[in-house]
Amino acid sequence: MAEEFQERTEQASGRRLQKAREEGNVARSQDLVGIMPLWVVFIFLSFGGFMFATLRTYLTTALRRGFEVPLTDASFVSIFRSDSIKTLMMMLPLFASLLIASLTVGFLQTGFLLTGKPLSINLSKISPLEGMKKIFGLTNIFEGLKGMLKIIVLGIILYQLLKKDIVSLPLMPDTSVQDIIQLSFLQIKKLMLTSVVVLSIFAVIDYGYKRWKYARDMRMTRQEVRDEHKEMEGDPRVKARIRSLQREMARKRMMQEVPKADVVITNPTHFAVALKYDSAVMAAPAVVAKGANLIAEKIKEVAREHGVPVVEDKPLAQSLYKLELNREIPEVFYKALAAIFANVYKIKGRRR
């Protein structure tokens, strides 16, 4: 229960962010996605004159044809199908640009994200109580206030722009139709550019806020960080127990080699090193068991029980103890061990 009241002071770990991403929970601004179609339309409106001119010419021709060609049921369907396809083909660059722009902005915000978790059935989503919480939640209240603020700010700015140009309305009757169309087109472009810029500023601010809120919501308590560390790395107590068991098994295997050894070199009390040498398969003796303190005493005990000679040599025992198990000893030890092995073989009555 205490974990529920801990402050989330720790930054989200990579694993927590990855799990949230797999569930479709990422920082995303719908305002930023929604503003891109307006930019695309404005760009086409400003620089896509050829496309609109071609479309206008074709529509004019189509209308003229409607008066020149007698319409029947069959001809109407044929003309409508033909005109629809040609109009769609001429508008295809605009539609493709709208789609690409929206996908690009979404990708830049979240990267490649494909998950079905948000679409999975969750009974809490259809709960009336949960629905009421979402409707009157802080997020929806914030979004509503933000929408109202955008309308107010944009309305004030557009009103100021229109108020400057309203003085030219009395001159309209003396202006040609072509000039009126051109003036209206320029006015529409100006109003649209202003709207897009204002809404883009809101979208960027919204994206920054969503990133900040997402980072804050993803924060972890110190207990969650510890629990995640345990989950990833394992409980330290369990790992310590595993290491203890592994060492115990290694000691047992090592002790099984002591009866097979040829000699045990001791410190005499602190170290014990068991050596084995088989001239048929080995170029030099190898350390088959070693230990300090209690393990050293155990090695000596096992060696005496199985008749393995125990030789006291403090400097040699200390040096041999530093060697790795089951590795042949370096050449520097040959001279010191030659005398010991010769004496051992003499005692055992062995000949090499």
Short mmCIF file of N, CA, C and O in Angstrom, two decimals, residues 3-4 6-27 113 117 213-229 231-232:
data_model
loop_
_atom_site.label_atom_id
_atom_site.label_comp_id
_atom_site.label_asym_id
_atom_site.label_seq_id
_atom_site.Cartn_x
_atom_site.Cartn_y
_atom_site.Cartn_z
N GLU A 3 3.49 1.83 -1.55
CA GLU A 3 4.01 2.16 -2.87
C GLU A 3 3.07 3.12 -3.60
O GLU A 3 3.50 3.90 -4.45
N GLU A 4 1.74 3.02 -3.28
CA GLU A 4 0.78 3.85 -4.00
C GLU A 4 0.95 5.33 -3.69
O GLU A 4 0.49 6.18 -4.45
N GLN A 6 3.97 6.75 -2.93
CA GLN A 6 5.33 7.23 -3.20
C GLN A 6 5.30 8.21 -4.37
O GLN A 6 4.52 8.06 -5.32
N GLU A 7 6.15 9.19 -4.30
CA GLU A 7 6.25 10.16 -5.39
C GLU A 7 7.00 9.56 -6.57
O GLU A 7 7.97 8.82 -6.39
N ARG A 8 6.54 9.90 -7.74
CA ARG A 8 7.22 9.42 -8.96
C ARG A 8 8.32 10.41 -9.31
O ARG A 8 8.11 11.34 -10.08
N THR A 9 9.47 10.19 -8.74
CA THR A 9 10.59 11.11 -8.89
C THR A 9 11.63 10.62 -9.88
O THR A 9 12.52 11.39 -10.27
N GLU A 10 11.55 9.34 -10.29
CA GLU A 10 12.59 8.76 -11.15
C GLU A 10 12.17 8.80 -12.61
O GLU A 10 10.99 8.60 -12.94
N GLN A 11 13.13 9.10 -13.48
CA GLN A 11 12.85 9.10 -14.91
C GLN A 11 12.49 7.70 -15.38
O GLN A 11 12.98 6.71 -14.85
N ALA A 12 11.63 7.61 -16.37
CA ALA A 12 11.19 6.32 -16.88
C ALA A 12 12.37 5.56 -17.48
O ALA A 12 13.19 6.14 -18.19
N SER A 13 12.43 4.29 -17.18
CA SER A 13 13.49 3.45 -17.74
C SER A 13 13.17 3.10 -19.19
O SER A 13 12.03 3.24 -19.65
N GLY A 14 14.18 2.63 -19.90
CA GLY A 14 13.96 2.23 -21.29
C GLY A 14 12.96 1.10 -21.41
O GLY A 14 12.17 1.04 -22.35
N ARG A 15 12.97 0.20 -20.43
CA ARG A 15 12.05 -0.94 -20.47
C ARG A 15 10.61 -0.48 -20.27
O ARG A 15 9.69 -0.97 -20.93
N ARG A 16 10.41 0.46 -19.35
CA ARG A 16 9.05 0.98 -19.12
C ARG A 16 8.53 1.69 -20.37
O ARG A 16 7.38 1.53 -20.76
N LEU A 17 9.39 2.49 -21.02
CA LEU A 17 8.99 3.19 -22.23
C LEU A 17 8.68 2.21 -23.36
O LEU A 17 7.75 2.42 -24.14
N GLN A 18 9.48 1.13 -23.43
CA GLN A 18 9.25 0.13 -24.47
C GLN A 18 7.92 -0.59 -24.27
O GLN A 18 7.17 -0.83 -25.22
N LYS A 19 7.62 -0.94 -23.01
CA LYS A 19 6.35 -1.61 -22.72
C LYS A 19 5.17 -0.68 -23.03
O LYS A 19 4.15 -1.12 -23.58
N ALA A 20 5.30 0.60 -22.68
CA ALA A 20 4.24 1.56 -22.99
C ALA A 20 4.07 1.70 -24.50
O ALA A 20 2.95 1.78 -25.01
N ARG A 21 5.18 1.69 -25.22
CA ARG A 21 5.13 1.80 -26.69
C ARG A 21 4.44 0.58 -27.29
O ARG A 21 3.65 0.71 -28.24
N GLU A 22 4.71 -0.61 -26.76
CA GLU A 22 4.07 -1.82 -27.26
C GLU A 22 2.56 -1.79 -27.05
O GLU A 22 1.82 -2.44 -27.78
N GLU A 23 2.12 -1.05 -26.05
CA GLU A 23 0.69 -0.91 -25.78
C GLU A 23 0.08 0.28 -26.53
O GLU A 23 -1.09 0.60 -26.34
N GLY A 24 0.89 0.94 -27.35
CA GLY A 24 0.40 2.08 -28.13
C GLY A 24 0.38 3.37 -27.37
O GLY A 24 -0.20 4.37 -27.83
N ASN A 25 1.02 3.40 -26.20
CA ASN A 25 1.04 4.60 -25.37
C ASN A 25 2.31 5.39 -25.67
O ASN A 25 3.39 5.08 -25.16
N VAL A 26 2.19 6.39 -26.52
CA VAL A 26 3.33 7.23 -26.90
C VAL A 26 2.90 8.69 -26.89
O VAL A 26 1.70 9.00 -26.88
N ALA A 27 3.90 9.57 -26.90
CA ALA A 27 3.60 11.00 -26.96
C ALA A 27 3.19 11.37 -28.38
O ALA A 27 3.97 11.20 -29.31
N LEU A 113 5.31 2.42 -35.56
CA LEU A 113 4.56 1.84 -34.45
C LEU A 113 3.38 1.08 -35.01
O LEU A 113 2.47 1.65 -35.62
N LYS A 117 -2.83 -3.44 -29.51
CA LYS A 117 -3.27 -3.33 -28.12
C LYS A 117 -4.41 -2.33 -27.94
O LYS A 117 -5.38 -2.60 -27.24
N LYS A 213 4.09 16.04 -20.68
CA LYS A 213 3.11 15.29 -19.90
C LYS A 213 3.40 13.79 -19.96
O LYS A 213 3.28 13.08 -18.96
N TYR A 214 3.79 13.32 -21.15
CA TYR A 214 4.11 11.90 -21.29
C TYR A 214 5.30 11.51 -20.42
O TYR A 214 5.28 10.48 -19.74
N ALA A 215 6.36 12.34 -20.44
CA ALA A 215 7.54 12.07 -19.61
C ALA A 215 7.17 12.10 -18.12
O ALA A 215 7.65 11.27 -17.34
N ARG A 216 6.27 13.02 -17.75
CA ARG A 216 5.86 13.09 -16.35
C ARG A 216 5.02 11.86 -15.96
O ARG A 216 5.21 11.28 -14.88
N ASP A 217 4.10 11.46 -16.84
CA ASP A 217 3.25 10.32 -16.54
C ASP A 217 4.03 9.01 -16.50
O ASP A 217 3.62 8.07 -15.82
N MET A 218 5.13 8.95 -17.25
CA MET A 218 5.92 7.72 -17.29
C MET A 218 6.92 7.61 -16.14
O MET A 218 7.61 6.61 -16.02
N ARG A 219 7.02 8.65 -15.32
CA ARG A 219 7.96 8.58 -14.20
C ARG A 219 7.65 7.41 -13.29
O ARG A 219 6.51 6.94 -13.21
N MET A 220 8.67 6.97 -12.58
CA MET A 220 8.54 5.79 -11.73
C MET A 220 8.89 6.14 -10.28
O MET A 220 9.66 7.07 -10.03
N THR A 221 8.33 5.37 -9.37
CA THR A 221 8.74 5.49 -7.98
C THR A 221 10.05 4.71 -7.79
O THR A 221 10.41 3.88 -8.62
N ARG A 222 10.73 4.98 -6.70
CA ARG A 222 11.98 4.27 -6.45
C ARG A 222 11.73 2.78 -6.28
O ARG A 222 12.56 1.95 -6.67
N GLN A 223 10.57 2.44 -5.70
CA GLN A 223 10.25 1.03 -5.53
C GLN A 223 10.03 0.35 -6.87
O GLN A 223 10.46 -0.79 -7.09
N GLU A 224 9.39 1.05 -7.82
CA GLU A 224 9.19 0.49 -9.15
C GLU A 224 10.52 0.28 -9.86
O GLU A 224 10.70 -0.71 -10.58
N VAL A 225 11.47 1.20 -9.65
CA VAL A 225 12.80 1.03 -10.24
C VAL A 225 13.48 -0.20 -9.66
O VAL A 225 14.07 -1.00 -10.39
N ARG A 226 13.37 -0.38 -8.34
CA ARG A 226 13.98 -1.56 -7.70
C ARG A 226 13.31 -2.84 -8.18
O ARG A 226 13.99 -3.83 -8.47
N ASP A 227 11.98 -2.83 -8.27
CA ASP A 227 11.27 -4.02 -8.72
C ASP A 227 11.64 -4.38 -10.16
O ASP A 227 11.80 -5.56 -10.48
N GLU A 228 11.76 -3.36 -11.01
CA GLU A 228 12.13 -3.62 -12.39
C GLU A 228 13.54 -4.18 -12.48
O GLU A 228 13.82 -5.09 -13.27
N HIS A 229 14.42 -3.62 -11.67
CA HIS A 229 15.81 -4.11 -11.65
C HIS A 229 15.85 -5.57 -11.22
O HIS A 229 16.58 -6.39 -11.80
N GLU A 231 13.42 -7.71 -11.54
CA GLU A 231 12.81 -8.51 -12.59
C GLU A 231 13.77 -8.76 -13.74
O GLU A 231 13.80 -9.85 -14.32
N MET A 232 14.58 -7.74 -14.07
CA MET A 232 15.52 -7.88 -15.19
C MET A 232 16.78 -8.63 -14.79
O MET A 232 17.27 -9.50 -15.51
#
